[in-house]
Short mmCIF file of C-alpha atoms and ligand atoms in Angstrom, two decimals:
data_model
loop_
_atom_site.label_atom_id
_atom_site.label_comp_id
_atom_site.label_asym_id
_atom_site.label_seq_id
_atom_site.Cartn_x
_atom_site.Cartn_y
_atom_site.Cartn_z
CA UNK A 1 5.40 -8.50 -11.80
CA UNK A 2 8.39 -7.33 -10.32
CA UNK A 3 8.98 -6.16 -7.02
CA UNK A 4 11.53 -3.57 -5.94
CA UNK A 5 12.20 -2.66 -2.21
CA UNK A 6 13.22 0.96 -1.21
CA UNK A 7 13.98 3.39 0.91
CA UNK A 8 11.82 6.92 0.03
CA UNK A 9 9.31 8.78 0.36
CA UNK A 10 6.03 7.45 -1.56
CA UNK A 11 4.89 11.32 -1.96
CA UNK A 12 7.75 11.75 -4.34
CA UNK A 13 7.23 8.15 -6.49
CA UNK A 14 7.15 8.73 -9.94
CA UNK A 15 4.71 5.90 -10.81
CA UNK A 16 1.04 5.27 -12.08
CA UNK A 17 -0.45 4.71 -8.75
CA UNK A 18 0.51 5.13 -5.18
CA UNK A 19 -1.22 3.21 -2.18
CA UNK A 20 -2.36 5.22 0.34
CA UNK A 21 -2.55 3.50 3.86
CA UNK A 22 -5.76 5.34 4.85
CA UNK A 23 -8.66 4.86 7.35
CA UNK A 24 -12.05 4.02 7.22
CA UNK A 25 -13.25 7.75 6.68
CA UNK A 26 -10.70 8.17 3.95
CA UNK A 27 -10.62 11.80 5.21
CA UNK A 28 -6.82 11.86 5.83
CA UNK A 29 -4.94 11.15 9.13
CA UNK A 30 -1.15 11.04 10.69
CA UNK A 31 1.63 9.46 8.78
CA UNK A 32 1.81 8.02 5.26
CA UNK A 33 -1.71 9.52 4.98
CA UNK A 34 -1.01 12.83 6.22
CA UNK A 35 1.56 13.04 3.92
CA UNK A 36 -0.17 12.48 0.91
CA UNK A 37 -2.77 14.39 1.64
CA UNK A 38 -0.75 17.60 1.87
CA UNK A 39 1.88 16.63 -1.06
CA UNK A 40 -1.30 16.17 -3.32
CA UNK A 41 -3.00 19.03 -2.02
CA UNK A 42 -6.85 20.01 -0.84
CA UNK A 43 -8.65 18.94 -4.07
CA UNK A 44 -7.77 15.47 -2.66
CA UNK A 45 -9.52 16.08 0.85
CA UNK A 46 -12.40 17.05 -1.71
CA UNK A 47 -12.71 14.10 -4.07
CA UNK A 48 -12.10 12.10 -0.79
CA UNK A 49 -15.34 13.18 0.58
CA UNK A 50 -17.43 12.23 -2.40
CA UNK A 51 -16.55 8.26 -1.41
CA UNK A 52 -18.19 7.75 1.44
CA UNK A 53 -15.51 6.19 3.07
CA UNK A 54 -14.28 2.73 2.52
CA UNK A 55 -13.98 -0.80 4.77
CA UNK A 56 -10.94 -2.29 6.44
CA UNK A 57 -9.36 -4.39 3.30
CA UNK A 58 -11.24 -2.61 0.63
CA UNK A 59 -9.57 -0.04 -1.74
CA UNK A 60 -10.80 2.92 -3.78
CA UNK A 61 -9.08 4.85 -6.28
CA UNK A 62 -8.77 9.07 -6.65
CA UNK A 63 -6.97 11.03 -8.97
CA UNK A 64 -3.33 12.67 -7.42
CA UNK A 65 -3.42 15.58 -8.24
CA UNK A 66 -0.34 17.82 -7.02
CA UNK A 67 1.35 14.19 -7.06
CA UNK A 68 4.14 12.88 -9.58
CA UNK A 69 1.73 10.24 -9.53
CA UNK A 70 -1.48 10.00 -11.54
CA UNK A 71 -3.42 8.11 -9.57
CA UNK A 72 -3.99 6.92 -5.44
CA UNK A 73 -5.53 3.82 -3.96
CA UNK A 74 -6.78 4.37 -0.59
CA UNK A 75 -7.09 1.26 1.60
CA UNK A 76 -7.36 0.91 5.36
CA UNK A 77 -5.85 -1.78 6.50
CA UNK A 78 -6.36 -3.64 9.63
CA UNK A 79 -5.65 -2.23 13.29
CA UNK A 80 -3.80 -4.87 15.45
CA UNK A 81 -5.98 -6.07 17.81
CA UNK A 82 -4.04 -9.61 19.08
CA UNK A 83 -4.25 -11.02 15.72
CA UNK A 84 -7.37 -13.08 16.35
CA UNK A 85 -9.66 -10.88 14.32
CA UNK A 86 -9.01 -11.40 10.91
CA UNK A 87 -5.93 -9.40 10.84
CA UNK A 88 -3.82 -10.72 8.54
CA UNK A 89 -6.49 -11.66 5.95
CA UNK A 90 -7.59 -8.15 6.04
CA UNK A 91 -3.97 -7.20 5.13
CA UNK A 92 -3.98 -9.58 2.35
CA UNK A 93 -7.52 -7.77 1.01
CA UNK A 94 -5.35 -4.27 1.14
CA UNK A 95 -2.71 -5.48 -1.04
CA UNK A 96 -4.36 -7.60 -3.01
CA UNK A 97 -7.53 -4.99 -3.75
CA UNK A 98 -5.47 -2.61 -4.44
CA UNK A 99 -3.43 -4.35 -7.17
CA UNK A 100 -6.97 -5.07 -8.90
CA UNK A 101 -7.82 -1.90 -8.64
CA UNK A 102 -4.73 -0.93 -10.59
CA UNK A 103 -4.51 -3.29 -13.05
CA UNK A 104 -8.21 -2.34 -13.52
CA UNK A 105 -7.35 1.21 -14.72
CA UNK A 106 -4.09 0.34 -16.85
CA UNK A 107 -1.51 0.51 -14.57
CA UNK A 108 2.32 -0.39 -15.23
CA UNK A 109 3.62 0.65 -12.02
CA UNK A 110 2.61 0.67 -8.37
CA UNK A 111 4.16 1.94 -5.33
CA UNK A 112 3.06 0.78 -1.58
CA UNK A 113 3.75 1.81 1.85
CA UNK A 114 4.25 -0.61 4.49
CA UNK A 115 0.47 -1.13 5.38
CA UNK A 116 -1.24 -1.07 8.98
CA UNK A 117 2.79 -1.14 10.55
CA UNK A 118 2.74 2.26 11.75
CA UNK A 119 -0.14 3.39 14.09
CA UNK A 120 -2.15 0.58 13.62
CA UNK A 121 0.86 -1.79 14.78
CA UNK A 122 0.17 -4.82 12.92
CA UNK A 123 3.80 -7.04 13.35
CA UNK A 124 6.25 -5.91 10.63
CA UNK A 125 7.57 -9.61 10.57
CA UNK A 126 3.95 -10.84 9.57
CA UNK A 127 3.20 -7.71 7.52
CA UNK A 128 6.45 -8.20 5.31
CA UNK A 129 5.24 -11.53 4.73
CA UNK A 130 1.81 -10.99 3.76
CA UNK A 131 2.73 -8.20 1.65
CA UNK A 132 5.60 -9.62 -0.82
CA UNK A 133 3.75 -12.84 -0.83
CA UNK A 134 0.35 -11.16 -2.01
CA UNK A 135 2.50 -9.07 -4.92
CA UNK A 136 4.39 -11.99 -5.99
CA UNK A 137 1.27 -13.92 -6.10
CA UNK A 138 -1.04 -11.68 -7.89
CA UNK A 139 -1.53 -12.97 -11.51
CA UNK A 140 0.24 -12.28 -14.31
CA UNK A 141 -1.48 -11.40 -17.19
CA UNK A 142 -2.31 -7.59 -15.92
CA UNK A 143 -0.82 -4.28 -17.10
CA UNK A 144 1.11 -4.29 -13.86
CA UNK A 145 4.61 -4.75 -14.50
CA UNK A 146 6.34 -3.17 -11.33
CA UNK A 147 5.57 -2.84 -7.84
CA UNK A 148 8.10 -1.03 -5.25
CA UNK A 149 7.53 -1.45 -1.24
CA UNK A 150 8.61 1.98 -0.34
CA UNK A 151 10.01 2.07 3.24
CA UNK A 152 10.22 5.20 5.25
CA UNK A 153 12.93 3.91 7.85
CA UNK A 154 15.95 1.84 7.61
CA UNK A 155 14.46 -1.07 10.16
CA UNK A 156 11.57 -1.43 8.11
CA UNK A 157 13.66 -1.73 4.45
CA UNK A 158 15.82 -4.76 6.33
CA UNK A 159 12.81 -6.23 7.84
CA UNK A 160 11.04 -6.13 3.77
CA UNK A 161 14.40 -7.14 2.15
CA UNK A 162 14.93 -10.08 4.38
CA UNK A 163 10.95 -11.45 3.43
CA UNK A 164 12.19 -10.97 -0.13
CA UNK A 165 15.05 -13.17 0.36
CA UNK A 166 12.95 -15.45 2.27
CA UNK A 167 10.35 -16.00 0.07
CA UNK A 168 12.57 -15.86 -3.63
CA UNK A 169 14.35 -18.66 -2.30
CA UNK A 170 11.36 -20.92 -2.21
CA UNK A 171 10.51 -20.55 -5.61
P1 LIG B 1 -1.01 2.63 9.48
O1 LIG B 1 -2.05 3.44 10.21
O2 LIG B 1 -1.59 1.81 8.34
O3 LIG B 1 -0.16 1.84 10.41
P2 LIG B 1 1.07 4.70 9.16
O4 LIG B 1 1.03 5.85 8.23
O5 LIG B 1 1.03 4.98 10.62
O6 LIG B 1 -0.12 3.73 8.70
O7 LIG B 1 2.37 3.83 8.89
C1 LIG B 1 2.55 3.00 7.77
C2 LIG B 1 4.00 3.05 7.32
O8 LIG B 1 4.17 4.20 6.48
C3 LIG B 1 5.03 3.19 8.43
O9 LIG B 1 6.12 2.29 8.16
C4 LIG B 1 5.50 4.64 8.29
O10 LIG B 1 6.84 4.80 8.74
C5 LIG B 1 5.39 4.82 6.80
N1 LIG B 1 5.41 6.20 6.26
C6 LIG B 1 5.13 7.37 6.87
N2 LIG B 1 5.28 8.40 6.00
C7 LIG B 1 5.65 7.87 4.81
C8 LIG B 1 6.00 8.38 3.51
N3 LIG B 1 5.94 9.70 3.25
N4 LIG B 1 6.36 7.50 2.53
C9 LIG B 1 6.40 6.17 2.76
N5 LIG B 1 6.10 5.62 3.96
C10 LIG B 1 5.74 6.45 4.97
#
């Protein structure tokens, strides 16, 4: 799979699936979510509601509606809390359910926000990490072809581009 690092606005993505950095009620919230939720429109709040929420790391899947995009993965990720709770494996569970998820339903392309780095705080130095290293890592053989890390704000695209770097020079 490839991976492609931008600067955007995932509401506007053009792509099979978008991730949706949610929260455990999956009934919207403030940034990335709040955004979806009102570019996709109410019937999303709706289908939402039928889930019955979801865990920290886990991912389910709605349709997008008013979206370019044709699907949504909604996954909470992990609040910072010190690090010392199972932060960064929970990350790894976002990213990494959520690419099974959509290479479950035929996907070709995927776009992510950056993950837990907003409210929830999680480092973006150990967030970049965890993030390019679960895409890069996730098998192969899948429908997924291309994933983009779609950054809302300059300092985050630098901190993601220089993780790219990082890691494509060790393989
Ligand atoms: P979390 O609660 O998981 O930290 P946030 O929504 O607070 O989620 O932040 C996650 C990231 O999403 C932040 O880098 C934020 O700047 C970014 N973001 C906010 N709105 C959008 C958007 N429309 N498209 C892409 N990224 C966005």
């Amino acid at each position: 799979m490839k991976l492609e690092i931008i600067q955007g606005d995932i509401t506007k993505m053009e792509v099979d699936v978008i991730v949706n950095a949610a929260n455990c009620t999956l009934l919207g919230g403030g940034g990335v979510d709040g955004a979806i939720h009102r570019a996709a429109g109410k019937e999303l709040l709706a289908e939402c509601m039928t889930l019955g929420g979801c865990r920290t790391g886990e991912a389910k899947m709605t349709r997008g509606y008013k979206l370019p995009a044709k699907w949504i993965i909604h996954t909470p990720g992990p609040r910072w809390r010190g690090g010392k709770h199972g932060e960064p494996e929970l990350l790894r569970n976002s990213y990494a359910n959520s690419l099974r998820l959509a290479a479950e339903a035929g996907c070709r392309t995927i776009a992510f926000p950056s993950i837990s780095t907003g409210v929830y705080r999680f480092p973006l130095a150990d967030a970049e990490k965890i993030s390019v290293e679960t895409i890069l890592n996730f098998p192969e053989n899948t429908s997924l072809e291309t994933a983009y890390m779609v950054c809302f704000d300059p300092v985050t695209l630098q901190a993601y581009e220089d993780a790219h770097m990082t890691l494509k020079s060790f393989e």
